Amino acid sequence: MKPVTVHLKAKEVQEIQGGPMSAYEALEQLGVRGLDRVVSVKIDGELADLSTQIDSQVELKPVYLNSKEGLEILRHSTSHVMAMAVQELFPGVKVTIGPAIEDGFYYDFDYERPFKKEDLSRIEEKMREIIKADLPFTGREVTSQEANDFFKGLGEDYKVELITDLGAENVKLYTQGSFTDLCRGPHVPSTGMINAFALTKVAGAYWRGDENRPMLSRIYGVAFENRKELKQYMRRIEEAEKRNHARLGPQLGLFSTYNEIGAGMIVWHPKGAMLRHIIEEFEIREHLKRGYELAKGPSLLKTELWNKSGHFENYREHMYFTDIDEQSYGIKPMNCLAHMLIYGSRIRSYRDLPKRYFELGTVHRHERSGVLHGLLRVREFTQDDAHIICTPEQLNNEIKGVLDFVRDVMDIFEFDYELEVSTRPEKSIGTDEDWDLAINALKVAMEDSHLQYDINEGDGAFYGPKIDVKLKDALGRKWQCATIQCDFTLPERFDLVYIGKDGQKHRPAMIHRVILGAIERFIGILIEHYAGAFPTWLAPVQAVILTVTDRSIPHGEGLLRALEDADIRLEADFRNEKLGLKVREAQLQKIPYMLIVGDKECDREGLTPRLRNGQNLPLMSAKEFIERISEECKQRR
RNA sequence: GCCACCGUAGCUCAGCUGGAAGAGCACCUCACUCGUAAUGAGGAUGUCUGCGGUUCGACUCCGCACGGUGGCUCCA
């Protein structure tokens, strides 16, 4: 027997020597504390089961249940328990895949009927039995051939397909009780380690994410270290629901949708229309500051033109068409065409470049019914769209300029964001040189700006690579807002040129970009971001005057005029109601300032502001209040 | 588009296995003139999303359509 040496990777290095033993035994001998909460172990940095035999010199690090990796293992093991429960309850079900995801796990099944919400409690109950039985998870390595034969014998076609596609010599199988699954592992030592889980939802999911393959039945669950954590998670979801823009929007009088108008169409009520107006005005100013010019194209353009641009070929399914005087027209799903024509309307010199055309352009897209989602995915929306046409040499600088723009704007709205670069997809047009140039321009610009980014291999548009900026909603779902896309097709198709220093015609480069993306989507996320309590500069109603009694109405009216003259967005609540009620209602509307006007204020010709957080400011004059609020807006707070 | 769930008063929701539609808030009227998250009393409110079907009888069961939510796919 070969002696083994084990180091414990911890603050103080400990060491033992001895014969072959399991990782668990080694940790035990090393005197690791809290072994009952250790789910796995890292052997020389690799995650492994606690039962792994050690027969050489290694370094060990225990993985605790409450660590990121520990929770992932717990969640993955819970998905195996669920698969076992489902197999016991629904004979004939075929298992497919079941990974750990954020906060939980899922498992996809193929069964004679889709699973329903009602099935969940039965499955949970069966899972609790399995957990109570404390079945050990045992892993073993077998040849792919053996594994294939095993799953074929069980009629588990999906597993056979997975093993075949893996193409490995050996694969690992994990068994707990009567259930064996193909799995990389590791797993918790036994099912008894799972003590806080819940099945949350059922959903359809295509096998291997391909809509041409069978629709499987997916069950989602969450799992945590203990019940307390699980409860906290549930509370987190409830809190997120309070921020839900689809609920807050109508409550705050911002927008609503109507069954009778149609899906994916937003109706902006006065306060929401005001909010849009504030944002749009802000955007126009910011664009003009940065050398953009305003442009505006029509909504209906001849189908012939969409043909020329390639949209008819590549984007037809998302477009709406109509006939006018026996001519076919398409409603614009993008704003680029008119901008191309504006550029092409005269001869351009390299001295004119870059041209930056900005348009708050309203577009219509036929999104499939199942993807519509509140304000975040709609069929009519307005983009803060711009097209930058420049020389290839200017590309890098222009991209940096847009990245700076994005950063400045996101700072003002207090958003954190993630960046992704998407590279050439399989189906694409343009030369390799163009693609390399553009991807390089994007990457260099990101690196020059010291920005972190992920790469989405093959996820670019068919006409060019792109940088996407993603914001998160209240539930942590990511939504694309800003995007910066290089495009080689349109300058080509529209034969855009500029005259270079050499007096020759050259093809310009083009960037298609949005900063907020769609105003609708952005406002949706903005509502959740601020939970409806907009900072003063954005609030559609900045202040409301609340009279204490009817005696204060004349003074209140004077204040109303003075503040309105100062362009403060104002409401007046002069009703003969108790102050407490008026405060409550203003509070529920999340208005930044309540201006209390009673006898005291009348005597001293002022007002007493109450902030949304309940704090009172000292009695002040209208002038003082105007100064305060103007300063706040100037600082965009 | 696919899978699951849902649609009852302006809003939030109750309404069991089919037997004459309910509550709270909001709204309207009256009284109260009141100092920081709900004053009191009274009143009105419905195509139970729509259309078909089953049934003596449908908010309830079935089918289809419309709309929404959570996923999948798609998508900039």
mmCIF file with all atom_site columns, N, CA and C in Angstrom, chain A residues 429-459:
data_model
loop_
_atom_site.group_PDB
_atom_site.id
_atom_site.type_symbol
_atom_site.label_atom_id
_atom_site.label_alt_id
_atom_site.label_comp_id
_atom_site.label_asym_id
_atom_site.label_entity_id
_atom_site.label_seq_id
_atom_site.pdbx_PDB_ins_code
_atom_site.Cartn_x
_atom_site.Cartn_y
_atom_site.Cartn_z
_atom_site.occupancy
_atom_site.B_iso_or_equiv
_atom_site.pdbx_formal_charge
_atom_site.auth_seq_id
_atom_site.auth_comp_id
_atom_site.auth_asym_id
_atom_site.auth_atom_id
_atom_site.pdbx_PDB_model_num
ATOM 1  N N  . ILE A 1 429 ? -23.197 38.033 -43.545 1.00 0.00 ? 429 ILE A N  1
ATOM 2  C CA . ILE A 1 429 ? -22.697 38.543 -44.814 1.00 0.00 ? 429 ILE A CA 1
ATOM 3  C C  . ILE A 1 429 ? -21.517 39.462 -44.553 1.00 0.00 ? 429 ILE A C  1
ATOM 4  N N  . GLY A 1 430 ? -20.750 39.762 -45.565 1.00 0.00 ? 430 GLY A N  1
ATOM 5  C CA . GLY A 1 430 ? -19.586 40.632 -45.407 1.00 0.00 ? 430 GLY A CA 1
ATOM 6  C C  . GLY A 1 430 ? -18.299 39.830 -45.467 1.00 0.00 ? 430 GLY A C  1
ATOM 7  N N  . THR A 1 431 ? -17.198 40.530 -45.701 1.00 0.00 ? 431 THR A N  1
ATOM 8  C CA . THR A 1 431 ? -15.915 39.846 -45.843 1.00 0.00 ? 431 THR A CA 1
ATOM 9  C C  . THR A 1 431 ? -15.283 39.621 -44.474 1.00 0.00 ? 431 THR A C  1
ATOM 10 N N  . ASP A 1 432 ? -14.374 38.655 -44.414 1.00 0.00 ? 432 ASP A N  1
ATOM 11 C CA . ASP A 1 432 ? -13.658 38.383 -43.164 1.00 0.00 ? 432 ASP A CA 1
ATOM 12 C C  . ASP A 1 432 ? -12.916 39.618 -42.683 1.00 0.00 ? 432 ASP A C  1
ATOM 13 N N  . GLU A 1 433 ? -12.352 40.376 -43.643 1.00 0.00 ? 433 GLU A N  1
ATOM 14 C CA . GLU A 1 433 ? -11.595 41.573 -43.254 1.00 0.00 ? 433 GLU A CA 1
ATOM 15 C C  . GLU A 1 433 ? -12.496 42.574 -42.538 1.00 0.00 ? 433 GLU A C  1
ATOM 16 N N  . ASP A 1 434 ? -13.689 42.765 -43.113 1.00 0.00 ? 434 ASP A N  1
ATOM 17 C CA . ASP A 1 434 ? -14.633 43.694 -42.498 1.00 0.00 ? 434 ASP A CA 1
ATOM 18 C C  . ASP A 1 434 ? -14.961 43.273 -41.073 1.00 0.00 ? 434 ASP A C  1
ATOM 19 N N  . TRP A 1 435 ? -15.230 41.977 -40.913 1.00 0.00 ? 435 TRP A N  1
ATOM 20 C CA . TRP A 1 435 ? -15.611 41.475 -39.595 1.00 0.00 ? 435 TRP A CA 1
ATOM 21 C C  . TRP A 1 435 ? -14.464 41.641 -38.598 1.00 0.00 ? 435 TRP A C  1
ATOM 22 N N  . ASP A 1 436 ? -13.273 41.281 -39.035 1.00 0.00 ? 436 ASP A N  1
ATOM 23 C CA . ASP A 1 436 ? -12.120 41.421 -38.151 1.00 0.00 ? 436 ASP A CA 1
ATOM 24 C C  . ASP A 1 436 ? -11.929 42.870 -37.733 1.00 0.00 ? 436 ASP A C  1
ATOM 25 N N  . LEU A 1 437 ? -12.024 43.753 -38.723 1.00 0.00 ? 437 LEU A N  1
ATOM 26 C CA . LEU A 1 437 ? -11.865 45.172 -38.466 1.00 0.00 ? 437 LEU A CA 1
ATOM 27 C C  . LEU A 1 437 ? -12.865 45.644 -37.421 1.00 0.00 ? 437 LEU A C  1
ATOM 28 N N  . ALA A 1 438 ? -14.131 45.237 -37.617 1.00 0.00 ? 438 ALA A N  1
ATOM 29 C CA . ALA A 1 438 ? -15.197 45.725 -36.755 1.00 0.00 ? 438 ALA A CA 1
ATOM 30 C C  . ALA A 1 438 ? -15.086 45.133 -35.342 1.00 0.00 ? 438 ALA A C  1
ATOM 31 N N  . ILE A 1 439 ? -14.849 43.828 -35.259 1.00 0.00 ? 439 ILE A N  1
ATOM 32 C CA . ILE A 1 439 ? -14.734 43.205 -33.947 1.00 0.00 ? 439 ILE A CA 1
ATOM 33 C C  . ILE A 1 439 ? -13.554 43.803 -33.195 1.00 0.00 ? 439 ILE A C  1
ATOM 34 N N  . ASN A 1 440 ? -12.500 44.014 -33.935 1.00 0.00 ? 440 ASN A N  1
ATOM 35 C CA . ASN A 1 440 ? -11.329 44.619 -33.333 1.00 0.00 ? 440 ASN A CA 1
ATOM 36 C C  . ASN A 1 440 ? -11.626 46.026 -32.837 1.00 0.00 ? 440 ASN A C  1
ATOM 37 N N  . ALA A 1 441 ? -12.325 46.777 -33.656 1.00 0.00 ? 441 ALA A N  1
ATOM 38 C CA . ALA A 1 441 ? -12.684 48.141 -33.265 1.00 0.00 ? 441 ALA A CA 1
ATOM 39 C C  . ALA A 1 441 ? -13.494 48.124 -31.967 1.00 0.00 ? 441 ALA A C  1
ATOM 40 N N  . LEU A 1 442 ? -14.431 47.201 -31.872 1.00 0.00 ? 442 LEU A N  1
ATOM 41 C CA . LEU A 1 442 ? -15.261 47.103 -30.673 1.00 0.00 ? 442 LEU A CA 1
ATOM 42 C C  . LEU A 1 442 ? -14.413 46.750 -29.463 1.00 0.00 ? 442 LEU A C  1
ATOM 43 N N  . LYS A 1 443 ? -13.549 45.739 -29.624 1.00 0.00 ? 443 LYS A N  1
ATOM 44 C CA . LYS A 1 443 ? -12.749 45.271 -28.494 1.00 0.00 ? 443 LYS A CA 1
ATOM 45 C C  . LYS A 1 443 ? -11.744 46.331 -28.040 1.00 0.00 ? 443 LYS A C  1
ATOM 46 N N  . VAL A 1 444 ? -11.098 46.934 -29.021 1.00 0.00 ? 444 VAL A N  1
ATOM 47 C CA . VAL A 1 444 ? -10.104 47.951 -28.676 1.00 0.00 ? 444 VAL A CA 1
ATOM 48 C C  . VAL A 1 444 ? -10.776 49.115 -27.943 1.00 0.00 ? 444 VAL A C  1
ATOM 49 N N  . ALA A 1 445 ? -11.940 49.504 -28.436 1.00 0.00 ? 445 ALA A N  1
ATOM 50 C CA . ALA A 1 445 ? -12.662 50.599 -27.788 1.00 0.00 ? 445 ALA A CA 1
ATOM 51 C C  . ALA A 1 445 ? -12.997 50.242 -26.349 1.00 0.00 ? 445 ALA A C  1
ATOM 52 N N  . MET A 1 446 ? -13.403 49.000 -26.126 1.00 0.00 ? 446 MET A N  1
ATOM 53 C CA . MET A 1 446 ? -13.743 48.547 -24.771 1.00 0.00 ? 446 MET A CA 1
ATOM 54 C C  . MET A 1 446 ? -12.507 48.565 -23.899 1.00 0.00 ? 446 MET A C  1
ATOM 55 N N  . GLU A 1 447 ? -11.405 48.068 -24.464 1.00 0.00 ? 447 GLU A N  1
ATOM 56 C CA . GLU A 1 447 ? -10.187 47.996 -23.664 1.00 0.00 ? 447 GLU A CA 1
ATOM 57 C C  . GLU A 1 447 ? -9.625  49.388 -23.386 1.00 0.00 ? 447 GLU A C  1
ATOM 58 N N  . ASP A 1 448 ? -9.699  50.258 -24.392 1.00 0.00 ? 448 ASP A N  1
ATOM 59 C CA . ASP A 1 448 ? -9.261  51.641 -24.172 1.00 0.00 ? 448 ASP A CA 1
ATOM 60 C C  . ASP A 1 448 ? -10.061 52.294 -23.063 1.00 0.00 ? 448 ASP A C  1
ATOM 61 N N  . SER A 1 449 ? -11.321 51.931 -22.968 1.00 0.00 ? 449 SER A N  1
ATOM 62 C CA . SER A 1 449 ? -12.177 52.522 -21.945 1.00 0.00 ? 449 SER A CA 1
ATOM 63 C C  . SER A 1 449 ? -12.121 51.732 -20.646 1.00 0.00 ? 449 SER A C  1
ATOM 64 N N  . HIS A 1 450 ? -11.255 50.729 -20.583 1.00 0.00 ? 450 HIS A N  1
ATOM 65 C CA . HIS A 1 450 ? -11.076 49.899 -19.383 1.00 0.00 ? 450 HIS A CA 1
ATOM 66 C C  . HIS A 1 450 ? -12.386 49.274 -18.930 1.00 0.00 ? 450 HIS A C  1
ATOM 67 N N  . LEU A 1 451 ? -13.102 48.683 -19.871 1.00 0.00 ? 451 LEU A N  1
ATOM 68 C CA . LEU A 1 451 ? -14.389 48.081 -19.532 1.00 0.00 ? 451 LEU A CA 1
ATOM 69 C C  . LEU A 1 451 ? -14.279 46.556 -19.541 1.00 0.00 ? 451 LEU A C  1
ATOM 70 N N  . GLN A 1 452 ? -14.971 45.942 -18.597 1.00 0.00 ? 452 GLN A N  1
ATOM 71 C CA . GLN A 1 452 ? -15.054 44.487 -18.534 1.00 0.00 ? 452 GLN A CA 1
ATOM 72 C C  . GLN A 1 452 ? -16.181 44.028 -19.458 1.00 0.00 ? 452 GLN A C  1
ATOM 73 N N  . TYR A 1 453 ? -15.972 42.931 -20.161 1.00 0.00 ? 453 TYR A N  1
ATOM 74 C CA . TYR A 1 453 ? -17.060 42.443 -21.000 1.00 0.00 ? 453 TYR A CA 1
ATOM 75 C C  . TYR A 1 453 ? -16.981 40.932 -21.188 1.00 0.00 ? 453 TYR A C  1
ATOM 76 N N  . ASP A 1 454 ? -18.145 40.362 -21.498 1.00 0.00 ? 454 ASP A N  1
ATOM 77 C CA . ASP A 1 454 ? -18.214 38.944 -21.846 1.00 0.00 ? 454 ASP A CA 1
ATOM 78 C C  . ASP A 1 454 ? -18.283 38.834 -23.362 1.00 0.00 ? 454 ASP A C  1
ATOM 79 N N  . ILE A 1 455 ? -17.907 37.666 -23.872 1.00 0.00 ? 455 ILE A N  1
ATOM 80 C CA . ILE A 1 455 ? -17.999 37.441 -25.314 1.00 0.00 ? 455 ILE A CA 1
ATOM 81 C C  . ILE A 1 455 ? -19.141 36.461 -25.577 1.00 0.00 ? 455 ILE A C  1
ATOM 82 N N  . ASN A 1 456 ? -20.001 36.816 -26.496 1.00 0.00 ? 456 ASN A N  1
ATOM 83 C CA . ASN A 1 456 ? -21.058 35.918 -26.960 1.00 0.00 ? 456 ASN A CA 1
ATOM 84 C C  . ASN A 1 456 ? -20.676 35.436 -28.340 1.00 0.00 ? 456 ASN A C  1
ATOM 85 N N  . GLU A 1 457 ? -20.027 34.284 -28.375 1.00 0.00 ? 457 GLU A N  1
ATOM 86 C CA . GLU A 1 457 ? -19.520 33.787 -29.651 1.00 0.00 ? 457 GLU A CA 1
ATOM 87 C C  . GLU A 1 457 ? -20.675 33.520 -30.610 1.00 0.00 ? 457 GLU A C  1
ATOM 88 N N  . GLY A 1 458 ? -20.592 34.060 -31.797 1.00 0.00 ? 458 GLY A N  1
ATOM 89 C CA . GLY A 1 458 ? -21.576 33.780 -32.835 1.00 0.00 ? 458 GLY A CA 1
ATOM 90 C C  . GLY A 1 458 ? -22.952 34.383 -32.621 1.00 0.00 ? 458 GLY A C  1
ATOM 91 N N  . ASP A 1 459 ? -23.033 35.407 -31.765 1.00 0.00 ? 459 ASP A N  1
ATOM 92 C CA . ASP A 1 459 ? -24.347 35.963 -31.447 1.00 0.00 ? 459 ASP A CA 1
ATOM 93 C C  . ASP A 1 459 ? -24.563 37.339 -32.083 1.00 0.00 ? 459 ASP A C  1
#
